[in-house]
CSV table of C-alpha atoms in Angstrom, one decimal:
chain,number,residue,atom,x,y,z
I,1,GLU,CA,-24.8,46.3,-127.4
I,2,VAL,CA,-23.4,46.3,-123.8
I,3,GLN,CA,-23.8,49.4,-122.6
I,4,LEU,CA,-23.4,51.7,-119.4
I,5,VAL,CA,-24.4,55.3,-119.3
I,6,GLU,CA,-24.1,57.3,-116.0
I,7,SER,CA,-26.0,59.9,-115.2
I,8,GLY,CA,-26.5,62.5,-112.3
I,9,GLY,CA,-23.3,64.4,-112.4
I,10,GLY,CA,-23.3,68.4,-111.4
I,11,LEU,CA,-21.7,71.2,-109.2
I,12,VAL,CA,-22.4,71.2,-105.7
I,13,GLN,CA,-21.5,72.9,-102.8
I,14,PRO,CA,-18.7,71.4,-100.2
I,15,GLY,CA,-20.4,69.8,-97.8
I,16,GLY,CA,-23.3,68.7,-100.4
I,17,SER,CA,-25.0,65.6,-101.7
I,18,LEU,CA,-25.4,63.9,-104.8
I,19,ARG,CA,-26.9,60.5,-106.2
I,20,LEU,CA,-25.0,59.1,-109.4
I,21,SER,CA,-26.6,56.8,-111.5
I,22,CYS,CA,-25.7,54.3,-114.0
I,23,ALA,CA,-27.9,52.5,-116.4
I,24,ALA,CA,-26.9,49.1,-117.8
I,25,SER,CA,-28.5,47.0,-120.9
I,26,GLY,CA,-27.3,44.4,-123.4
I,27,PHE,CA,-26.2,42.2,-120.6
I,28,THR,CA,-27.4,40.3,-117.5
I,29,PHE,CA,-26.7,43.0,-115.0
I,30,SER,CA,-27.9,40.9,-111.8
I,31,SER,CA,-24.7,38.5,-112.5
I,32,TYR,CA,-22.1,41.0,-112.0
I,33,TRP,CA,-20.0,42.6,-109.5
I,34,MET,CA,-20.5,46.4,-110.4
I,35,SER,CA,-17.8,48.9,-109.4
I,36,TRP,CA,-17.6,52.9,-109.4
I,37,VAL,CA,-14.1,54.8,-110.9
I,38,ARG,CA,-13.2,58.1,-110.8
I,39,GLN,CA,-10.9,60.8,-112.3
I,40,ALA,CA,-10.0,63.8,-111.0
I,41,PRO,CA,-9.3,66.7,-113.8
I,42,GLY,CA,-5.9,65.8,-115.3
I,43,LYS,CA,-5.2,62.9,-113.1
I,44,GLY,CA,-5.2,59.1,-112.8
I,45,LEU,CA,-7.9,56.7,-112.7
I,46,GLU,CA,-9.3,55.9,-108.8
I,47,TRP,CA,-11.6,53.0,-107.8
I,48,VAL,CA,-14.4,54.1,-105.5
I,49,ALA,CA,-16.5,51.3,-104.5
I,50,ASN,CA,-18.1,47.9,-105.8
I,51,ILE,CA,-21.3,45.6,-104.9
I,52,LYS,CA,-21.9,42.3,-105.1
I,53,GLN,CA,-24.5,40.6,-107.9
I,54,ASP,CA,-27.5,40.6,-104.7
I,55,GLY,CA,-25.9,43.7,-102.9
I,56,SER,CA,-24.8,42.2,-99.8
I,57,GLU,CA,-21.2,43.0,-100.2
I,58,LYS,CA,-19.4,46.4,-100.8
I,59,TYR,CA,-16.5,47.7,-100.8
I,60,TYR,CA,-15.3,51.3,-100.6
I,61,VAL,CA,-11.5,53.1,-101.1
I,62,ASP,CA,-11.0,54.3,-97.4
I,63,SER,CA,-11.5,58.3,-98.5
I,64,VAL,CA,-14.9,57.9,-99.3
I,65,ARG,CA,-16.0,55.2,-96.8
I,66,GLY,CA,-18.8,57.0,-94.3
I,67,ARG,CA,-19.4,59.5,-97.2
I,68,PHE,CA,-20.4,57.6,-100.0
I,69,THR,CA,-23.1,54.5,-100.4
I,70,ILE,CA,-23.2,52.3,-103.3
I,71,SER,CA,-26.2,50.3,-104.1
I,72,ARG,CA,-27.9,49.0,-106.9
I,73,ASP,CA,-31.3,48.2,-108.2
I,74,ASN,CA,-31.6,44.6,-110.7
I,75,ALA,CA,-34.9,45.1,-111.7
I,76,LYS,CA,-34.2,48.5,-112.9
I,77,ASN,CA,-30.9,47.4,-114.3
I,78,SER,CA,-29.1,50.3,-112.7
I,79,LEU,CA,-26.2,51.0,-110.3
I,80,TYR,CA,-26.0,53.8,-108.0
I,81,LEU,CA,-24.0,56.0,-106.0
I,82,GLN,CA,-24.7,58.2,-103.1
I,83,MET,CA,-22.5,61.0,-102.3
I,84,ASN,CA,-22.7,63.1,-99.0
I,85,SER,CA,-20.5,65.2,-97.1
I,86,LEU,CA,-18.9,66.3,-100.6
I,87,ARG,CA,-15.4,67.7,-100.6
I,88,ALA,CA,-13.4,69.5,-103.3
I,89,GLU,CA,-11.4,66.5,-103.4
I,90,ASP,CA,-14.2,64.8,-104.7
I,91,THR,CA,-14.3,67.0,-107.8
I,92,ALA,CA,-13.7,64.1,-110.7
I,93,VAL,CA,-15.1,62.3,-113.8
I,94,TYR,CA,-17.1,59.2,-112.6
I,95,TYR,CA,-17.5,56.1,-114.1
I,96,CYS,CA,-19.4,53.0,-113.7
I,97,ALA,CA,-17.5,50.1,-114.8
I,98,ARG,CA,-18.1,46.2,-115.1
I,99,PRO,CA,-15.8,43.5,-114.7
I,100,LEU,CA,-14.7,41.0,-117.1
I,101,THR,CA,-15.3,37.8,-115.7
I,102,ARG,CA,-19.5,37.2,-114.3
I,103,GLY,CA,-19.1,36.4,-110.6
I,104,TRP,CA,-15.6,37.7,-110.1
I,105,VAL,CA,-15.4,40.6,-107.3
I,106,TRP,CA,-12.0,41.6,-108.4
I,107,ASP,CA,-11.4,41.3,-112.1
I,108,ALA,CA,-10.3,44.0,-114.9
I,109,PHE,CA,-13.4,46.1,-116.1
I,110,ASP,CA,-14.1,45.4,-119.7
I,111,ILE,CA,-17.3,47.8,-119.7
I,112,TRP,CA,-17.1,51.3,-119.0
I,113,GLY,CA,-19.7,54.1,-119.0
I,114,GLN,CA,-19.0,57.4,-120.4
I,115,GLY,CA,-18.6,59.5,-117.4
I,116,THR,CA,-20.6,62.0,-115.4
I,117,MET,CA,-18.9,64.9,-114.1
I,118,VAL,CA,-18.8,66.1,-110.4
I,119,THR,CA,-17.6,69.3,-109.2
I,120,VAL,CA,-17.4,70.4,-105.8
I,121,SER,CA,-17.0,74.0,-105.5
I,122,SER,CA,-18.7,76.7,-103.7
V,1,GLU,CA,-3.0,48.3,-100.7
V,2,ILE,CA,-0.7,47.6,-103.6
V,3,VAL,CA,1.3,51.1,-105.5
V,4,LEU,CA,2.3,50.8,-108.7
V,5,THR,CA,4.5,52.7,-110.3
V,6,GLN,CA,4.4,53.1,-114.2
V,7,SER,CA,7.4,54.5,-116.2
V,8,PRO,CA,8.3,56.7,-118.0
V,9,GLY,CA,5.8,59.6,-117.3
V,10,THR,CA,5.8,60.5,-120.8
V,11,LEU,CA,7.2,59.0,-123.9
V,12,SER,CA,8.3,60.0,-126.9
V,13,LEU,CA,8.1,58.2,-130.2
V,14,SER,CA,6.9,58.5,-134.1
V,15,PRO,CA,4.4,56.3,-135.3
V,16,GLY,CA,5.6,52.9,-136.7
V,17,GLU,CA,8.0,53.0,-133.6
V,18,ARG,CA,7.6,50.4,-131.0
V,19,ALA,CA,7.1,51.1,-127.8
V,20,THR,CA,7.9,49.6,-124.2
V,21,LEU,CA,5.8,50.8,-120.8
V,22,SER,CA,6.7,49.1,-117.1
V,23,CYS,CA,4.4,49.0,-114.2
V,24,ARG,CA,6.2,47.7,-111.4
V,25,ALA,CA,4.4,46.8,-108.1
V,26,GLY,CA,5.2,47.7,-104.5
V,27,GLN,CA,4.9,44.0,-103.5
V,28,SER,CA,3.7,40.7,-105.5
V,29,VAL,CA,0.9,41.0,-107.8
V,30,SER,CA,-1.3,37.3,-106.8
V,31,GLY,CA,-2.3,35.6,-110.0
V,32,SER,CA,-0.5,38.1,-112.1
V,33,TYR,CA,-3.9,40.1,-112.1
V,34,LEU,CA,-2.6,42.7,-113.9
V,35,ALA,CA,-4.3,44.8,-116.6
V,36,TRP,CA,-3.8,47.7,-119.3
V,37,TYR,CA,-6.2,50.4,-120.2
V,38,ARG,CA,-5.3,53.0,-123.5
V,39,GLN,CA,-7.3,56.3,-122.2
V,40,LYS,CA,-7.9,58.8,-125.5
V,41,PRO,CA,-8.6,62.4,-124.5
V,42,GLY,CA,-12.2,62.6,-123.2
V,43,GLN,CA,-13.0,58.9,-123.5
V,44,ALA,CA,-13.2,56.6,-120.7
V,45,PRO,CA,-10.4,54.1,-120.5
V,46,ARG,CA,-10.2,50.6,-122.6
V,47,LEU,CA,-9.3,47.5,-121.6
V,48,LEU,CA,-6.4,46.1,-124.1
V,49,ILE,CA,-4.9,43.3,-121.7
V,50,TYR,CA,-5.8,41.4,-118.4
V,51,GLY,CA,-3.9,38.8,-116.6
V,52,ALA,CA,-0.7,40.4,-117.6
V,53,SER,CA,-0.7,38.8,-121.0
V,54,SER,CA,-3.8,38.1,-122.5
V,55,ARG,CA,-5.1,40.5,-125.0
V,56,ALA,CA,-9.0,41.7,-124.7
V,57,THR,CA,-11.8,40.9,-127.1
V,58,GLY,CA,-10.6,43.0,-130.4
V,59,ILE,CA,-7.1,44.3,-129.2
V,60,PRO,CA,-4.6,44.0,-132.3
V,61,ASP,CA,-1.9,41.9,-131.9
V,62,ARG,CA,0.7,44.8,-132.0
V,63,PHE,CA,-0.5,44.8,-128.4
V,64,SER,CA,1.6,42.4,-125.5
V,65,GLY,CA,1.7,41.9,-121.9
V,66,SER,CA,4.3,40.5,-119.9
V,67,GLY,CA,5.6,39.9,-116.4
V,68,SER,CA,4.9,38.6,-113.3
V,69,GLY,CA,5.3,39.2,-109.6
V,70,THR,CA,6.1,42.9,-109.2
V,71,ASP,CA,7.8,44.1,-112.9
V,72,PHE,CA,5.1,43.8,-115.8
V,73,THR,CA,5.5,45.3,-118.9
V,74,LEU,CA,3.4,46.5,-122.1
V,75,THR,CA,4.6,46.6,-125.5
V,76,ILE,CA,3.4,48.0,-128.8
V,77,SER,CA,4.9,47.0,-131.4
V,78,ARG,CA,4.4,49.4,-134.3
V,79,LEU,CA,2.9,52.6,-133.3
V,80,GLU,CA,-0.3,53.5,-135.2
V,81,PRO,CA,-1.9,57.1,-134.9
V,82,GLU,CA,-4.5,56.1,-132.4
V,83,ASP,CA,-2.2,54.6,-129.9
V,84,PHE,CA,-1.3,58.1,-128.3
V,85,ALA,CA,-2.6,58.6,-125.6
V,86,VAL,CA,-2.3,57.5,-122.0
V,87,TYR,CA,-1.8,54.2,-120.5
V,88,TYR,CA,-2.9,52.7,-117.0
V,89,CYS,CA,-1.8,49.4,-115.7
V,90,GLN,CA,-4.1,48.4,-112.7
V,91,GLN,CA,-3.7,45.3,-110.0
V,92,TYR,CA,-7.1,43.5,-109.3
V,93,GLY,CA,-6.5,42.3,-106.2
V,94,SER,CA,-8.4,43.2,-103.1
V,95,PRO,CA,-8.5,46.5,-103.1
V,96,TYR,CA,-7.8,47.9,-106.8
V,97,THR,CA,-5.0,50.0,-107.2
V,98,PHE,CA,-4.1,51.7,-110.5
V,99,GLY,CA,-0.4,53.2,-111.4
V,100,GLN,CA,-0.5,56.7,-112.3
V,101,GLY,CA,-0.3,56.7,-115.9
V,102,THR,CA,2.1,57.2,-118.9
V,103,LYS,CA,1.4,59.7,-121.6
V,104,LEU,CA,2.3,58.2,-125.1
V,105,GLU,CA,3.2,61.7,-127.4
V,106,ILE,CA,4.1,61.9,-130.9
V,107,LYS,CA,7.8,62.9,-131.3
């Protein structure tokens, strides 16, 4: 079964850091670009970042560039999101997502994890 | 970035009725790289339509997508109870953007 499972969410103070993980299974992880997408409570979806198969290219939404770092470990079939200098507006459910087509940098997401909640509050 | 505006914000219909959801882009979406998702409460989004009109794997044929350029439509021909949810459009150019969502509620 193709599956993505996120972990690492929790409560963190403003200015703090958190590292999210996403474990992939059931497909050739190293063949796909991968993304993080977030959803603030009661709000819509926002793409956060994506990373190329070998980690050599990364793209970020403007609001997190310089604070968040996306990375991956293909040997462990895992995707990560290091979040620093966290703000209240980063509070959201964070999903990892796989694009529909192997090798495409920008594509619809056909596989989503269940999400992990990040709350930034004092 | 391409701004997507969905309408209506909320749509109230009964099971068995036809639903028409709209997604308008602030500039032309290249290659019809437009997708639709359904999100039920407490769940991750599920891909319904990609390439503006292609149904994703396992999606019933009561779901159809159409449009090109800046105007796109998701049509649900006969609403089932599980279709009452929030729907998002997404353009997958560079960078990704999503619409703000349409809530489909039971009348």
